[in-house]
mmCIF file of C-alpha atoms in Angstrom:
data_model
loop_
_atom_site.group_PDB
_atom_site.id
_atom_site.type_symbol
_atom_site.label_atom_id
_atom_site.label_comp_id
_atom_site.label_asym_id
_atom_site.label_seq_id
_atom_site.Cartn_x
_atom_site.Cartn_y
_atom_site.Cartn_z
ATOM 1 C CA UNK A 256 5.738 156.481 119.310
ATOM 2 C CA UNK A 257 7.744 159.270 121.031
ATOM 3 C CA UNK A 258 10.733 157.355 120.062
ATOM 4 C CA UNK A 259 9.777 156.908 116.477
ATOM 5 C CA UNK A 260 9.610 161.001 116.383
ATOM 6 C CA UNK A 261 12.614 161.303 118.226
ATOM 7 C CA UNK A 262 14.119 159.267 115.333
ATOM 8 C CA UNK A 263 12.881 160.944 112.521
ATOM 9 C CA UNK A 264 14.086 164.242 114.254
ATOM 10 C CA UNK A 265 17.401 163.385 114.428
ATOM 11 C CA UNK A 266 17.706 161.883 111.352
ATOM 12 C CA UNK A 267 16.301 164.935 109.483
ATOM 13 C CA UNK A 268 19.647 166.765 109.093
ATOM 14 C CA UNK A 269 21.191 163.711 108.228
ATOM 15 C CA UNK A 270 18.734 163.540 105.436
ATOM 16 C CA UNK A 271 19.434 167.126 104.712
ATOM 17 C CA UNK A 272 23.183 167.419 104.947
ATOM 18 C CA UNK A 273 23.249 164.220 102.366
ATOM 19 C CA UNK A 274 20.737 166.068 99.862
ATOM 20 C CA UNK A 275 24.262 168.728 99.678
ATOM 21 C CA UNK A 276 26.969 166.267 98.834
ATOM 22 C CA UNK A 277 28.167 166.419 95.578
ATOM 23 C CA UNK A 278 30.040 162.780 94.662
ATOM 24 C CA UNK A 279 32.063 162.486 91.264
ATOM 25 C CA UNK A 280 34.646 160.046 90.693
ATOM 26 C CA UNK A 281 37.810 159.316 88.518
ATOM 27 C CA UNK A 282 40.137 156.790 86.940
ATOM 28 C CA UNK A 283 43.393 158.884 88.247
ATOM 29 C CA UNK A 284 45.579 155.925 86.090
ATOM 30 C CA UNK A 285 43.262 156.552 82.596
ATOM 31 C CA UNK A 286 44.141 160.494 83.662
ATOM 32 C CA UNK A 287 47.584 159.835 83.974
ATOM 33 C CA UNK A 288 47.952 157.963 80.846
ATOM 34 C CA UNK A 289 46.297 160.365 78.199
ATOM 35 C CA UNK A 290 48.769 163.044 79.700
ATOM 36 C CA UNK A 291 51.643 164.287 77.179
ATOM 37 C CA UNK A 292 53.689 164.533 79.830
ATOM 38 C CA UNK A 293 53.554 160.750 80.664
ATOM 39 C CA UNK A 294 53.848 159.507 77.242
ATOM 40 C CA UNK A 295 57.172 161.216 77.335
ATOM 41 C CA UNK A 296 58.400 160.010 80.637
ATOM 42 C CA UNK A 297 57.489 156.153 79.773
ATOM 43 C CA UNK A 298 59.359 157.028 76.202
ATOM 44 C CA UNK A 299 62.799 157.860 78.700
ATOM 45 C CA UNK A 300 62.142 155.204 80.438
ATOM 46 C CA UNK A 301 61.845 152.716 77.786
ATOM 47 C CA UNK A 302 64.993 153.914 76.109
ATOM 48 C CA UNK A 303 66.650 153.652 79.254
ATOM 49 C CA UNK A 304 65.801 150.426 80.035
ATOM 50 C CA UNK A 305 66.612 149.611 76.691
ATOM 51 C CA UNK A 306 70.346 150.619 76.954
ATOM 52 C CA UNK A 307 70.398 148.674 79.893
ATOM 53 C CA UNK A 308 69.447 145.616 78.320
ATOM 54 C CA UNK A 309 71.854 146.143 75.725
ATOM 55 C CA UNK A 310 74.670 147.011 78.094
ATOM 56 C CA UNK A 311 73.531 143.868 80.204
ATOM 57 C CA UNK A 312 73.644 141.261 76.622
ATOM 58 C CA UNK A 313 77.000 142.559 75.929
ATOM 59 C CA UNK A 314 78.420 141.766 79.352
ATOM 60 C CA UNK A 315 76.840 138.594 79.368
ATOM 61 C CA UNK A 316 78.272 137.646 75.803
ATOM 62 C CA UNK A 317 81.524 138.277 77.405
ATOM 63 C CA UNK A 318 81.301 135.813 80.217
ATOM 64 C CA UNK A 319 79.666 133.701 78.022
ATOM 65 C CA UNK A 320 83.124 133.690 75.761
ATOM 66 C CA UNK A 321 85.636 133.574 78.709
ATOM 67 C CA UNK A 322 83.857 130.408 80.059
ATOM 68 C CA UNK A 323 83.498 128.710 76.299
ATOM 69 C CA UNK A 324 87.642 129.563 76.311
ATOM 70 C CA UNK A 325 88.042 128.388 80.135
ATOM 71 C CA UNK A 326 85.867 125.289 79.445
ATOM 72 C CA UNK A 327 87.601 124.131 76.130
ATOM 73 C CA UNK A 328 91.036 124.788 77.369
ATOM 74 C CA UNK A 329 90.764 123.817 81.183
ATOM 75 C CA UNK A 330 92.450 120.482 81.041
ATOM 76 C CA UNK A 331 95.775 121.814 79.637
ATOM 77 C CA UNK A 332 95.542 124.781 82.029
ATOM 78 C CA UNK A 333 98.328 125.278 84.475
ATOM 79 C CA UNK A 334 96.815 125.371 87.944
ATOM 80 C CA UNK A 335 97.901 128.648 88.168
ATOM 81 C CA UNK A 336 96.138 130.334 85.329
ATOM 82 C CA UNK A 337 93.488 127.782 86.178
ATOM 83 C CA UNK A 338 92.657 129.928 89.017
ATOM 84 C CA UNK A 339 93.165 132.991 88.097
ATOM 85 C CA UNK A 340 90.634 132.290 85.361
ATOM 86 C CA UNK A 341 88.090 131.035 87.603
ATOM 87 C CA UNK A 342 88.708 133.708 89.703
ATOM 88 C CA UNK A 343 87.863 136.330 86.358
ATOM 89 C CA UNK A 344 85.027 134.728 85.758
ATOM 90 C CA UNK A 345 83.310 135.256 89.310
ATOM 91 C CA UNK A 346 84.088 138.641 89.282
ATOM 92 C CA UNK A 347 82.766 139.187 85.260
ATOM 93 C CA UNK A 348 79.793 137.156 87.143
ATOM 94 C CA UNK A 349 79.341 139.140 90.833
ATOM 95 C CA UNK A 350 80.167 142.661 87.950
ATOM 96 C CA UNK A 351 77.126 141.429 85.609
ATOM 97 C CA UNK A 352 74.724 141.039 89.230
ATOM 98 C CA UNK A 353 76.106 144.595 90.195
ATOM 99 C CA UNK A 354 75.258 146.174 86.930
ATOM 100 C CA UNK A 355 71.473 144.520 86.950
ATOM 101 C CA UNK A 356 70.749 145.629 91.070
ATOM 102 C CA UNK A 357 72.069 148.859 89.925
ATOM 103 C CA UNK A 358 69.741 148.983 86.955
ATOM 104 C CA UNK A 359 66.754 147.878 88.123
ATOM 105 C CA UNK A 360 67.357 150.899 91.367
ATOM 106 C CA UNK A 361 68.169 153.322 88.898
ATOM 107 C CA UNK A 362 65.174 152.751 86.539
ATOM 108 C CA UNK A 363 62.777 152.352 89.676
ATOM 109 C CA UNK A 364 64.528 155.817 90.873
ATOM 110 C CA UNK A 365 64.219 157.398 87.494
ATOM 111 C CA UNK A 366 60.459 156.222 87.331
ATOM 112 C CA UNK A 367 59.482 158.244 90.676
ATOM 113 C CA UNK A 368 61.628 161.009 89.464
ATOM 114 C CA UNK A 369 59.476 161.485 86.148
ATOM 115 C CA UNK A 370 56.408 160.306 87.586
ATOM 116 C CA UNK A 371 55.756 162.908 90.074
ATOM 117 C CA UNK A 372 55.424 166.152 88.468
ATOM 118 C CA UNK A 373 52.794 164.321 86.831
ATOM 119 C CA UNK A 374 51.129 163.313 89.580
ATOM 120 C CA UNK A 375 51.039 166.352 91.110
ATOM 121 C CA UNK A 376 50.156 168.668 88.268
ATOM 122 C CA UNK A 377 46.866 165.635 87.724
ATOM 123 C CA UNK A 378 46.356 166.073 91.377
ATOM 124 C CA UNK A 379 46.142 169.521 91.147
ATOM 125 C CA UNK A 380 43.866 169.662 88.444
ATOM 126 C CA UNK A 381 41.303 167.184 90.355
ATOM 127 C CA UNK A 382 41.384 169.025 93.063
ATOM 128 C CA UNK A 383 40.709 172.492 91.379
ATOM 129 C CA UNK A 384 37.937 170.729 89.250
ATOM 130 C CA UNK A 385 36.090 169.673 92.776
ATOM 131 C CA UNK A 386 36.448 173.617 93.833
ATOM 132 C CA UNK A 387 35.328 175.303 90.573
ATOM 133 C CA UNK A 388 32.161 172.179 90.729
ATOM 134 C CA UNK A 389 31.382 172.108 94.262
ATOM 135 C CA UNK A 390 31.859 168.278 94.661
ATOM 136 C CA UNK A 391 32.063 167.229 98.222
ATOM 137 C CA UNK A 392 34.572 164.197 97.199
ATOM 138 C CA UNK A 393 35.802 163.045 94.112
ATOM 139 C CA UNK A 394 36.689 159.021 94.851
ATOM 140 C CA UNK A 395 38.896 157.686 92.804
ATOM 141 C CA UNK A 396 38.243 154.599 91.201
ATOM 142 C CA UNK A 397 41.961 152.964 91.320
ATOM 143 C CA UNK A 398 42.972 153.729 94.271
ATOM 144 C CA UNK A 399 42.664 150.286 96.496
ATOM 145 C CA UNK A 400 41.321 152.123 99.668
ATOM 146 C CA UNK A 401 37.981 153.156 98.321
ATOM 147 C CA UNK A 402 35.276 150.875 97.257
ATOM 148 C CA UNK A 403 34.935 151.336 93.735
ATOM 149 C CA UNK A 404 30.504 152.221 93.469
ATOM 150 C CA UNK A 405 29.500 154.113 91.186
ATOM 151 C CA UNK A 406 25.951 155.285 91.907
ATOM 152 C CA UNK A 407 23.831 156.487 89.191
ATOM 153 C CA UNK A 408 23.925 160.026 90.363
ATOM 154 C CA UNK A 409 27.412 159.988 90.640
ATOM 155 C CA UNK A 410 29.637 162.609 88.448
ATOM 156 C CA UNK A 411 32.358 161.225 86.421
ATOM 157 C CA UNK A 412 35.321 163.933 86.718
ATOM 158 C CA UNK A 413 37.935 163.046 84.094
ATOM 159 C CA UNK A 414 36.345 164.666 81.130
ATOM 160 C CA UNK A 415 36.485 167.717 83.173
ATOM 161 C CA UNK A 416 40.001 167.478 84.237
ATOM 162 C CA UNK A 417 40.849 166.654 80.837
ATOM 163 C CA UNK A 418 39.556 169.644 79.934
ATOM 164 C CA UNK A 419 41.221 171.615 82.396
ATOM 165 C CA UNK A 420 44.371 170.122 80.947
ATOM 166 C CA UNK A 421 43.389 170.800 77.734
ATOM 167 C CA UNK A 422 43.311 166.777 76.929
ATOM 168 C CA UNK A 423 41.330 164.511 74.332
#
């Protein structure tokens, strides 16, 4: 019996101290997305990509050609333009590999560049929302750490961000 009321004892403030937390959660990625601000980076980004595509079909029209022209012409070919023909179409090939790494690494860099003012300005917002509110935690839905419950008590935060950002 004395242990049962030992128990209870101790778990009073635990009781107590849980009766104080405030829990809201958010979708940070359905924040980020009704943003201005990230409608207009993924509008730079698709344009980019865009030229790069283009850039990348016209260099791959022009191998295509050169190796129609090498292929229809290689039996009357000297040896020596034989060659050096071969030899311009591995480097229009290793040029057309350069130009898609360096692409891809520019559009990935570009991404981070645009994406993280956003981040931070949503971030800050969250976290000022959870100060002017008093929540203990706000747990973000998306993230892949936290377990994504929901209790019935729990606060859902983005309308309130969004209205800190002045969203819809």
């Amino acid at each position: 019996m004395k242990k049962i009321v030992l128990a209870v004892m101790l778990m009073m403030p635990l009781a107590m101290m849980a009766q104080d937390l405030k829990i809201a959660y958010i979708n940070s990625q359905e924040l980020i997305a009704s943003m201005p601000e990230y409608e207009q980076a993924l509008k730079k980004l698709e344009d980019m990509n865009l030229t790069y595509n283009q850039e990348g079909k016209k260099l791959q029209e022009e191998f295509q050609k050169k190796y129609t022209d090498y292929a229809a012409s290689q039996d009357t070919l000297d040896n020596a333009i034989k060659k050096y023909k071969e030899a311009e179409l591995q480097r229009l090939q290793q040029s057309i590999e350069e130009f898609t790494q360096n692409a891809e690494t520019n559009l990935k860099k570009t991404q981070q560049e645009l994406y993280a003012p956003i981040i931070e300005k949503a971030n800050k917002a969250i976290k000022q929302v959870g100060d002017e509110n008093g929540f203990t935690y706000i747990i973000d839905t998306v993230s892949g750490q936290v377990v994504p419950y929901i209790g019935a008590s729990a606060i859902n935060a983005l309308p309130l961000v969004k209205a800190k950002l002045n969203l819809k």
